[in-house]
XYZ file of C-alpha atoms in Angstrom:
668
model
C 148.779 49.252 188.622
C 149.007 46.864 185.860
C 149.852 48.360 182.248
C 149.514 46.687 179.175
C 153.145 46.952 178.151
C 156.854 48.017 179.294
C 155.763 51.816 179.025
C 152.384 52.385 179.842
C 150.137 54.403 177.542
C 148.207 55.691 180.070
C 147.861 59.407 179.914
C 147.180 60.281 183.444
C 148.417 57.114 185.272
C 147.045 56.396 188.835
C 149.644 56.957 191.918
C 151.265 59.984 190.375
C 151.545 62.181 193.467
C 155.280 62.534 193.415
C 157.505 63.209 196.591
C 159.130 66.155 197.073
C 156.244 68.562 196.328
C 156.316 68.107 192.814
C 152.514 68.026 192.708
C 150.318 65.873 190.700
C 152.411 64.550 187.450
C 152.427 61.964 185.060
C 154.048 58.802 185.447
C 155.089 55.648 183.416
C 155.599 52.321 185.297
C 157.988 49.430 184.605
C 156.192 46.198 185.351
C 157.680 43.149 186.980
C 157.352 40.638 184.067
C 159.851 43.105 182.526
C 162.389 42.723 185.077
C 164.054 39.913 183.413
C 164.743 41.932 180.314
C 166.107 44.930 182.000
C 168.252 42.751 184.266
C 170.291 41.443 180.980
C 171.281 45.036 180.553
C 171.641 46.119 183.947
C 174.581 47.352 185.704
C 175.597 47.861 189.705
C 174.502 51.492 189.648
C 171.068 52.908 189.578
C 169.390 53.197 186.050
C 167.691 56.628 187.014
C 170.910 58.295 187.454
C 171.962 57.413 183.917
C 169.177 60.143 182.735
C 169.978 63.548 181.472
C 168.058 67.020 181.041
C 166.076 67.547 178.175
C 166.626 70.774 176.014
C 164.589 71.046 172.955
C 161.939 73.341 170.780
C 158.510 73.287 169.502
C 156.855 75.789 167.371
C 153.722 77.712 168.810
C 150.425 76.770 167.314
C 151.717 73.228 167.170
C 148.983 70.486 167.032
C 148.066 67.973 169.891
C 150.424 65.131 170.360
C 153.381 67.147 168.953
C 156.695 65.132 169.624
C 158.909 66.666 172.324
C 161.537 64.548 173.070
C 162.730 60.656 174.121
C 163.500 59.308 177.156
C 166.563 57.241 177.707
C 166.011 55.998 181.198
C 166.217 51.964 181.828
C 165.602 49.958 184.994
C 168.227 48.670 187.378
C 168.798 45.160 188.007
C 167.117 45.100 191.687
C 164.292 47.302 190.639
C 161.027 46.019 190.689
C 159.377 48.907 189.296
C 160.646 52.409 187.734
C 158.077 55.361 187.810
C 158.478 58.539 186.091
C 156.607 61.647 186.872
C 156.525 65.380 185.194
C 156.593 68.318 187.398
C 157.135 72.100 187.201
C 154.900 74.850 186.372
C 154.870 73.929 182.832
C 154.321 70.127 183.123
C 150.334 70.599 182.096
C 152.016 70.840 178.525
C 153.429 67.745 178.295
C 152.503 63.944 178.578
C 154.456 60.682 178.619
C 153.782 58.342 175.708
C 156.087 55.256 176.166
C 159.538 56.515 176.003
C 158.688 59.878 174.521
C 157.358 63.194 175.652
C 154.493 64.789 173.702
C 152.747 68.307 173.325
C 149.542 68.331 175.465
C 147.468 70.965 173.526
C 143.999 70.952 171.899
C 141.422 72.907 169.875
C 140.483 75.076 172.829
C 144.060 75.327 174.124
C 146.790 76.340 171.803
C 150.360 77.043 172.266
C 150.957 80.835 172.105
C 154.356 82.046 172.559
C 152.763 85.567 172.886
C 150.860 84.076 175.954
C 152.994 81.434 177.437
C 156.423 83.065 176.741
C 159.276 81.856 174.917
C 160.159 78.776 176.855
C 158.236 75.919 178.849
C 160.161 74.801 182.015
C 159.170 71.114 183.454
C 161.005 68.411 185.584
C 160.993 64.512 184.883
C 161.376 62.512 188.257
C 162.632 58.943 188.259
C 161.462 56.573 190.996
C 162.644 53.256 191.798
C 160.804 50.910 194.441
C 159.110 54.632 195.181
C 162.638 56.127 196.076
C 163.558 59.127 193.840
C 166.609 58.046 192.370
C 166.942 61.092 189.361
C 165.533 64.528 188.689
C 165.974 65.891 185.195
C 165.125 69.426 183.847
C 163.060 69.728 180.634
C 163.427 72.949 178.957
C 161.688 73.555 175.367
C 161.636 76.787 173.664
C 158.611 77.929 171.680
C 159.475 78.967 168.295
C 157.896 82.172 167.097
C 155.592 82.223 164.248
C 154.130 85.471 162.493
C 150.736 84.942 163.360
C 149.839 88.660 164.542
C 149.423 91.755 162.795
C 150.458 95.173 164.152
C 148.328 97.430 166.541
C 148.406 101.398 167.099
C 148.806 102.417 170.368
C 145.187 104.151 171.152
C 146.640 106.890 172.629
C 148.407 107.838 169.450
C 145.499 108.126 167.095
C 143.012 109.848 169.165
C 141.780 113.282 167.708
C 144.257 116.234 168.435
C 144.355 119.883 167.869
C 146.956 122.293 166.237
C 147.392 125.684 165.467
C 146.839 127.088 161.933
C 149.972 129.322 162.746
C 152.173 125.929 162.863
C 155.274 126.360 160.406
C 155.662 124.246 157.772
C 157.943 121.199 157.767
C 157.566 120.793 161.596
C 156.708 117.413 163.420
C 152.656 117.779 164.374
C 152.225 114.414 165.768
C 153.619 110.844 166.075
C 151.882 107.737 165.759
C 153.027 104.201 167.322
C 152.171 100.967 166.516
C 153.150 97.556 168.045
C 153.494 93.880 166.890
C 153.189 90.996 169.309
C 155.690 88.837 167.142
C 158.266 91.576 167.481
C 158.387 92.648 164.036
C 159.902 95.716 162.701
C 156.956 98.357 162.056
C 156.807 101.044 158.935
C 154.223 103.978 158.814
C 152.593 104.961 155.610
C 150.213 107.998 154.906
C 147.257 106.875 152.701
C 147.576 108.806 149.732
C 143.951 108.527 148.901
C 142.984 110.438 152.096
C 141.004 113.499 151.787
C 143.629 115.766 153.223
C 147.000 113.776 152.631
C 148.579 116.760 150.846
C 148.974 118.444 154.152
C 151.080 115.981 155.884
C 154.509 113.712 155.105
C 156.703 111.319 156.931
C 160.150 111.581 156.432
C 161.230 108.662 158.294
C 158.701 105.455 157.685
C 159.944 103.569 160.933
C 159.643 106.423 163.325
C 155.865 107.469 162.996
C 156.833 111.016 163.081
C 154.380 113.048 160.591
C 155.437 116.430 159.378
C 153.179 119.214 158.009
C 153.570 119.514 154.604
C 151.674 123.106 153.596
C 150.211 125.588 155.632
C 146.826 125.262 157.478
C 144.201 127.934 157.109
C 141.169 127.768 159.592
C 138.915 130.003 157.756
C 139.021 127.438 154.750
C 139.103 124.086 156.682
C 138.602 123.644 160.518
C 139.385 120.121 160.787
C 141.151 117.589 158.534
C 140.806 113.683 158.155
C 143.909 111.367 157.465
C 144.158 107.656 157.399
C 147.503 105.885 158.394
C 149.080 102.319 157.956
C 151.361 100.246 159.821
C 152.871 97.584 158.015
C 155.614 94.777 159.064
C 158.683 95.555 156.857
C 160.725 92.479 157.720
C 158.314 89.538 157.276
C 157.284 87.763 154.211
C 153.334 88.284 155.208
C 153.790 92.065 155.539
C 150.958 92.032 157.805
C 149.370 95.662 158.154
C 146.430 98.102 159.848
C 145.188 101.493 159.413
C 143.471 104.047 161.684
C 141.834 107.017 160.749
C 143.150 110.394 162.313
C 141.164 113.618 163.132
C 143.158 116.866 163.371
C 141.219 119.882 164.516
C 142.669 123.005 163.528
C 143.004 125.822 166.027
C 142.054 129.361 164.730
C 144.876 131.993 164.945
C 144.887 135.662 164.979
C 146.125 136.149 161.555
C 143.038 137.790 159.637
C 141.626 141.495 159.655
C 138.327 142.727 160.186
C 136.028 143.330 157.364
C 132.698 145.203 157.036
C 129.501 143.340 155.964
C 128.244 142.004 153.588
C 131.491 140.418 152.797
C 131.936 140.002 149.135
C 134.826 137.548 148.493
C 137.453 138.753 145.858
C 137.338 135.670 144.024
C 135.492 132.341 144.901
C 137.320 130.332 147.644
C 139.836 133.316 148.650
C 138.931 134.706 152.137
C 139.305 138.420 151.298
C 136.430 140.817 151.256
C 135.764 143.607 149.381
C 134.022 146.413 151.725
C 130.957 147.839 150.580
C 129.950 151.561 150.017
C 127.285 152.247 152.445
C 124.703 154.951 150.993
C 121.614 156.681 152.257
C 119.337 159.450 151.676
C 118.381 162.540 153.698
C 116.475 165.828 153.317
C 117.348 169.340 154.510
C 114.565 168.792 157.132
C 116.379 165.634 158.784
C 118.349 166.355 162.024
C 119.163 164.292 165.250
C 118.185 161.086 163.656
C 119.723 157.810 163.465
C 120.601 156.862 159.439
C 119.533 153.645 157.979
C 122.143 152.511 155.162
C 121.959 150.210 152.131
C 122.976 147.566 151.748
C 122.568 147.339 155.385
C 123.533 148.716 158.543
C 127.156 149.634 159.281
C 128.652 146.264 160.926
C 132.017 144.654 160.985
C 133.269 141.286 162.182
C 136.568 139.995 162.927
C 138.147 137.697 160.182
C 139.292 135.091 162.814
C 135.458 133.538 163.529
C 137.270 131.260 165.875
C 138.675 134.088 168.132
C 136.073 137.174 167.055
C 138.113 139.588 168.891
C 135.980 142.926 169.716
C 136.049 145.909 167.479
C 135.775 149.429 167.665
C 134.439 152.176 165.113
C 135.733 155.545 164.377
C 135.214 158.288 161.669
C 138.317 158.954 160.148
C 136.927 162.058 157.931
C 133.789 163.794 156.631
C 132.180 164.056 160.053
C 131.714 167.932 159.046
C 132.465 169.100 162.366
C 130.450 167.012 164.415
C 127.713 166.782 161.854
C 127.671 163.136 161.863
C 128.723 160.841 165.096
C 129.437 157.294 165.201
C 128.678 154.688 168.156
C 132.304 153.241 168.680
C 130.676 149.895 169.701
C 127.762 149.330 167.280
C 128.837 151.690 164.337
C 125.500 153.330 164.039
C 125.875 157.123 162.637
C 123.550 159.691 163.639
C 122.916 163.027 161.987
C 123.384 165.880 164.686
C 121.958 168.882 162.763
C 120.203 169.846 159.692
C 121.931 169.354 156.437
C 123.120 172.737 154.219
C 121.155 174.043 151.092
C 121.234 171.066 148.726
C 122.379 173.114 146.009
C 125.608 173.946 147.744
C 126.086 170.365 149.149
C 124.301 167.496 147.348
C 126.611 164.711 149.067
C 128.442 164.071 152.132
C 131.204 161.644 151.979
C 132.472 159.741 155.053
C 135.498 157.291 156.031
C 134.853 154.832 158.499
C 137.351 152.618 160.233
C 136.905 149.535 162.151
C 140.035 147.678 164.239
C 140.729 144.896 166.825
C 140.649 146.460 170.620
C 143.607 144.344 171.295
C 145.545 145.029 168.143
C 144.655 148.325 166.126
C 147.077 147.588 163.466
C 144.572 145.035 162.438
C 141.801 147.453 160.602
C 139.710 147.839 157.752
C 138.147 150.915 156.044
C 135.005 151.660 154.255
C 133.135 154.554 152.581
C 129.891 156.214 153.459
C 127.895 158.268 151.309
C 124.943 160.747 152.472
C 122.857 162.161 149.487
C 120.715 165.097 150.353
C 117.277 164.971 148.069
C 114.587 167.213 147.680
C 111.450 165.915 149.679
C 109.524 163.422 148.011
C 105.993 164.459 148.542
C 104.575 161.964 145.682
C 105.191 158.130 145.294
C 105.482 156.518 141.864
C 102.349 155.563 140.170
C 101.562 153.168 137.264
C 99.539 154.795 134.462
C 97.245 151.541 134.863
C 96.921 148.731 137.188
C 96.759 146.118 134.988
C 98.125 145.520 131.206
C 97.235 143.438 128.492
C 99.982 141.761 126.508
C 100.047 139.160 123.867
C 102.966 137.176 122.480
C 102.925 134.932 118.988
C 104.052 131.272 119.352
C 107.433 131.118 117.556
C 110.676 129.419 117.470
C 112.760 132.724 118.224
C 114.686 132.578 121.348
C 113.370 136.107 122.422
C 110.418 138.367 121.309
C 108.872 141.363 122.592
C 105.895 141.605 124.292
C 102.971 143.533 122.374
C 99.636 144.876 123.166
C 96.432 145.706 121.451
C 97.196 146.510 117.657
C 100.306 145.014 117.896
C 101.784 147.852 119.741
C 104.811 147.358 122.056
C 103.732 146.737 125.673
C 105.542 149.245 127.883
C 104.758 149.450 131.606
C 105.814 153.236 132.987
C 105.080 154.981 136.129
C 104.761 158.585 136.755
C 106.429 160.755 139.382
C 104.809 164.064 140.257
C 107.682 165.181 142.071
C 109.387 165.593 138.637
C 107.950 168.202 136.218
C 107.605 165.839 133.197
C 106.707 162.949 135.208
C 109.634 160.694 134.478
C 111.672 159.794 137.340
C 115.277 158.630 136.278
C 115.893 156.599 139.162
C 113.020 154.157 138.569
C 114.140 150.443 138.298
C 111.631 147.596 137.035
C 111.892 144.230 137.849
C 109.777 141.053 138.329
C 108.461 139.785 141.554
C 109.138 136.962 141.758
C 111.658 136.487 139.039
C 110.628 134.733 136.041
C 112.367 131.998 133.981
C 110.499 132.845 130.872
C 110.087 136.902 130.998
C 112.590 139.787 131.397
C 111.859 143.337 131.872
C 114.217 146.209 130.656
C 114.843 149.555 132.514
C 112.545 151.142 129.726
C 109.614 148.843 131.196
C 109.605 146.776 127.869
C 108.939 143.012 128.458
C 111.053 140.325 126.719
C 109.604 136.921 126.649
C 111.783 133.453 125.585
C 109.346 132.552 122.726
C 110.786 129.159 122.058
C 109.869 127.962 125.633
C 105.817 129.127 125.278
C 103.161 127.292 124.191
C 100.021 128.544 122.284
C 97.044 129.084 124.811
C 99.368 129.442 127.472
C 98.753 132.160 130.107
C 100.755 134.068 132.702
C 99.953 136.852 135.233
C 103.317 138.834 136.101
C 104.064 141.111 138.713
C 106.093 144.097 137.452
C 107.583 146.463 140.523
C 109.055 149.712 139.878
C 111.600 150.917 142.595
C 112.759 154.360 143.298
C 116.332 153.716 143.752
C 116.781 157.029 145.382
C 113.715 157.054 147.728
C 113.307 153.465 148.059
C 109.635 153.645 147.332
C 107.974 150.753 145.083
C 104.803 150.402 143.526
C 103.427 147.188 141.598
C 101.137 146.443 138.551
C 99.934 143.112 136.902
C 100.737 142.306 133.403
C 98.047 139.432 131.820
C 100.202 137.666 128.928
C 98.279 135.263 126.221
C 100.354 133.149 124.184
C 98.715 133.283 120.467
C 98.995 130.573 117.775
C 101.333 130.756 114.989
C 99.654 133.362 112.505
C 97.108 134.304 114.811
C 96.649 138.313 114.545
C 96.835 140.576 118.034
C 93.520 141.646 118.780
C 93.095 145.270 117.990
C 90.866 146.234 120.826
C 89.683 145.028 124.538
C 86.178 143.504 123.132
C 83.631 141.773 125.616
C 83.852 139.020 123.463
C 87.444 138.692 123.708
C 87.039 138.716 127.428
C 84.420 136.265 127.150
C 86.285 134.036 124.879
C 89.645 134.714 125.782
C 90.214 131.235 127.680
C 88.414 129.290 125.343
C 89.465 127.097 122.446
C 89.041 129.358 118.831
C 86.804 126.569 117.231
C 84.574 126.273 120.332
C 84.100 130.362 120.263
C 83.137 130.056 116.815
C 80.474 127.613 117.095
C 79.244 129.605 120.442
C 78.949 132.799 118.181
C 76.875 130.768 115.173
C 74.499 129.513 117.750
C 74.085 133.094 119.097
C 73.712 134.541 115.709
C 71.023 132.000 114.701
C 68.930 132.564 117.982
C 68.969 136.131 117.242
C 67.867 135.913 113.524
C 65.290 133.608 114.568
C 63.837 136.167 117.304
C 63.969 139.117 114.870
C 61.856 137.006 111.973
C 59.439 136.060 114.770
C 58.740 139.615 115.949
C 58.410 140.544 112.228
C 55.842 138.096 111.647
C 54.233 139.009 114.840
C 54.121 142.859 113.653
C 52.675 142.017 110.530
C 49.839 140.023 111.717
C 48.954 142.481 114.171
C 48.807 145.085 111.538
C 46.403 143.212 109.679
C 44.203 142.415 112.571
C 44.102 146.255 113.541
C 43.769 147.736 109.742
C 40.001 148.451 108.873
C 40.794 147.913 105.229
C 41.740 144.142 105.845
C 38.405 143.562 107.468
C 35.673 141.979 105.323
C 32.835 144.453 104.449
C 29.624 142.794 105.624
C 26.522 144.344 104.695
C 23.229 143.692 106.729
C 19.939 145.227 105.713
C 21.127 146.581 102.649
C 18.670 148.909 100.256
C 16.903 147.151 97.525
C 18.901 149.414 95.132
C 22.180 148.540 96.287
C 23.629 146.065 93.662
C 26.794 143.916 94.960
C 28.764 142.222 92.400
C 30.543 138.764 92.967
C 33.811 138.846 94.662
C 36.863 139.545 92.453
C 39.783 136.975 91.991
C 42.594 138.454 90.718
C 45.118 136.216 89.226
C 48.846 136.622 90.411
C 49.791 137.129 86.351
C 47.255 140.271 86.431
C 48.512 141.338 89.868
C 50.266 144.285 88.444
C 47.089 145.367 86.159
C 44.361 145.210 88.955
C 41.048 147.048 87.700
C 39.962 148.076 91.379
C 42.276 149.927 93.211
C 42.266 153.019 95.412
C 43.537 155.024 92.832
C 40.417 153.963 90.352
C 38.043 154.654 93.097
C 36.717 151.063 93.332
C 35.006 149.616 96.553
C 35.813 146.123 97.201
C 36.296 143.785 100.092
C 36.517 140.128 100.912
C 32.700 139.321 100.046
C 32.225 141.278 96.815
C 32.362 144.582 94.957
C 29.238 146.740 95.381
C 27.788 149.129 92.561
C 24.969 151.495 92.299
C 22.440 150.884 89.692
C 21.939 154.170 87.875
C 18.315 153.771 87.281
C 17.214 152.815 90.946
C 18.731 156.030 92.921
C 19.190 159.453 92.176
C 22.654 161.074 92.362
C 23.277 162.033 95.930
C 23.250 165.830 96.909
C 25.465 167.788 99.001
C 22.816 168.404 101.481
C 22.846 164.673 102.175
C 26.326 164.503 102.580
C 26.968 167.046 104.627
C 24.032 166.404 107.240
C 25.378 164.091 109.949
C 23.727 161.284 110.957
C 22.295 160.479 107.222
C 23.713 157.839 105.042
C 25.742 158.841 102.211
C 25.428 157.292 98.713
C 28.330 155.455 97.178
C 29.703 156.842 94.117
C 29.192 155.032 90.710
C 31.728 152.584 89.590
C 33.885 153.594 87.029
C 33.817 151.986 83.652
C 35.699 148.793 83.556
C 38.656 148.175 81.556
C 38.972 145.792 78.799
C 41.807 144.087 80.413
C 39.719 143.452 83.856
C 36.248 143.023 81.972
C 36.643 139.196 82.303
C 37.197 138.978 86.070
C 33.903 141.191 86.855
C 30.795 139.652 88.223
C 28.057 141.796 89.843
C 25.487 140.482 92.308
C 22.282 142.323 92.765
C 21.103 142.466 96.307
C 17.085 142.910 96.956
C 14.985 142.877 99.852
C 12.089 140.060 99.172
C 10.022 139.420 102.357
C 12.494 140.702 104.889
C 15.188 138.623 103.565
C 18.132 139.338 101.596
C 18.387 137.766 98.056
C 21.366 137.838 95.867
C 21.049 137.991 92.204
C 23.914 136.744 90.220
C 24.403 138.860 87.295
C 26.750 138.869 84.163
C 29.230 141.518 83.341
C 27.233 144.328 82.507
C 29.069 144.413 79.104
C 27.841 140.790 78.410
C 24.370 140.926 79.759
C 22.982 143.933 79.262
C 25.122 145.433 76.452
C 25.635 148.379 78.340
C 29.121 149.928 77.540
C 31.519 150.775 80.072
C 31.180 154.480 79.553
C 27.353 154.129 80.591
C 28.557 152.998 84.148
C 29.067 155.968 86.486
C 32.843 155.774 87.994
C 33.768 155.739 92.075
C 35.000 159.031 93.469
C 38.399 158.365 94.560
C 38.914 157.926 98.245
C 36.944 155.887 100.877
C 33.799 154.169 99.888
C 30.411 155.927 100.991
C 27.562 154.020 102.574
C 23.992 154.429 101.263
C 21.120 155.546 103.603
C 19.755 152.111 104.456
C 23.225 150.243 104.264
C 24.495 148.854 107.592
C 27.872 147.546 108.472
C 29.015 145.684 111.287
């Protein structure tokens, strides 16, 4: 078994099977070479018996090799070997190193008082020559360290239910937490919790939670709370928290109420009962009545209980004229109403109460109005209205129509002599954020929120509040620019350019005007041209086969300067065409007789030319036409005044009117 020194440092020595049932232990041996040293201090008695029990302590979580105790046993004078062995239920927590006992722990095996207990127990056995000479107890107390925080018991922090009728200042629940180190625990309600104001703790170390204010199921059906458990006797003050859910159980503490429920004020679960209204005529009987704002119905104020209810008419049934269904609340009219002039209205009082507790009840009023028979519905005087609003910074403006008149939508009802139904109520459907309509049918716009060229189409609904009839009409509203005038009437141009920018509309209008003027000018020119073609006076007078006595003068050219003083006009009796002026020589033909003019088929002689005036003589040229050899020859002559010296009075004048032809003159 050889060892390196007197007390071998082997942690797990060989041959460590301790007799006496100690099991596998740890042994230290005294070697032969050391016997002389031991014998120098030896006595007659066995030295193994000189040892003693070991009582010591060690802190939990101590590191590996932590010193436990020293050993004071030495070898006897006759002993060859002394062998020590550790045995017992906690012997594996120790090992021998020389003359000391040390803690046998590791990173994965930590000494924990809460796991191993408060004391480690082992036994030290001493052998001399393989014979047990002594047994010694080892008792090691594990000193506690604050290495654990408190933990709530799960059964104390589970969701639980309490009644809303629980009295204030009563204990509603208890929480419990434990600390493995045995520290004293105190309990705290987290003030930042959503519902911390409902609870309090009077004794912090007990964990008893007290109700601080009344509960109301109709307001809150469950509460949330955060609890803290904290060490109160340590420096570290380890703590832990838990979230608790408290469900509120509804209690029978509310009265029934009629529907729809209108709260007295926000957040207060108290309802104002409605007044149910309906209309009938003298012809209605044995019918169920429909009411406004809804059918007669009620519900239990305790929604979590929803107790069954019953309905009763307390007053106003008019000797059975009105009956009510005790379960559903439906009211029926059993017989016709009396004369409307005597009884225009019936007022009933209806009560609802819980079946299991008739002291919990509620009362509502019912109004039945007797009306004349409604033969005609209300009708708008037009289906679509046109409105205008001028852009402005004003917060509100009245919508106008054509001619800058106030736009007013109105309905007529033929059930009234004057057509005006006082029960008509106007509204916009759907409601608009930019427009409102008054009870007189006037539209008001929020002008400062509108932009130029905007366009909205609104639907105005007129409702007869008495009969419930409704009729609707559309309103087309355009937003005009600042300073722009409201149109005076519904023109087609306004409809055509209503959605177009004003500049573009002006350009299109100018273009259309130019095209129209061009067309008119073209038609005028075409008409003038056609008249010139069809008028005989505008045709050139071309003579074929003229008589030799016919003398034609050269063409007359009229200067623009003398346009106003022409010599040959219809008034002066001249006959001229495009080719020249024709005159008769007085010496060639005799004057025409009346018989020649009257006979049909014969040619008429041309009347003599009038004497030329002094103003036009310079512009007159005569041409003599003669037959020579079957051909026409023209003789240019000067003016009679200049060439022959004939005075103007010797030239016979033309008759006024159309020119006449000679017998031998042909025209085309």
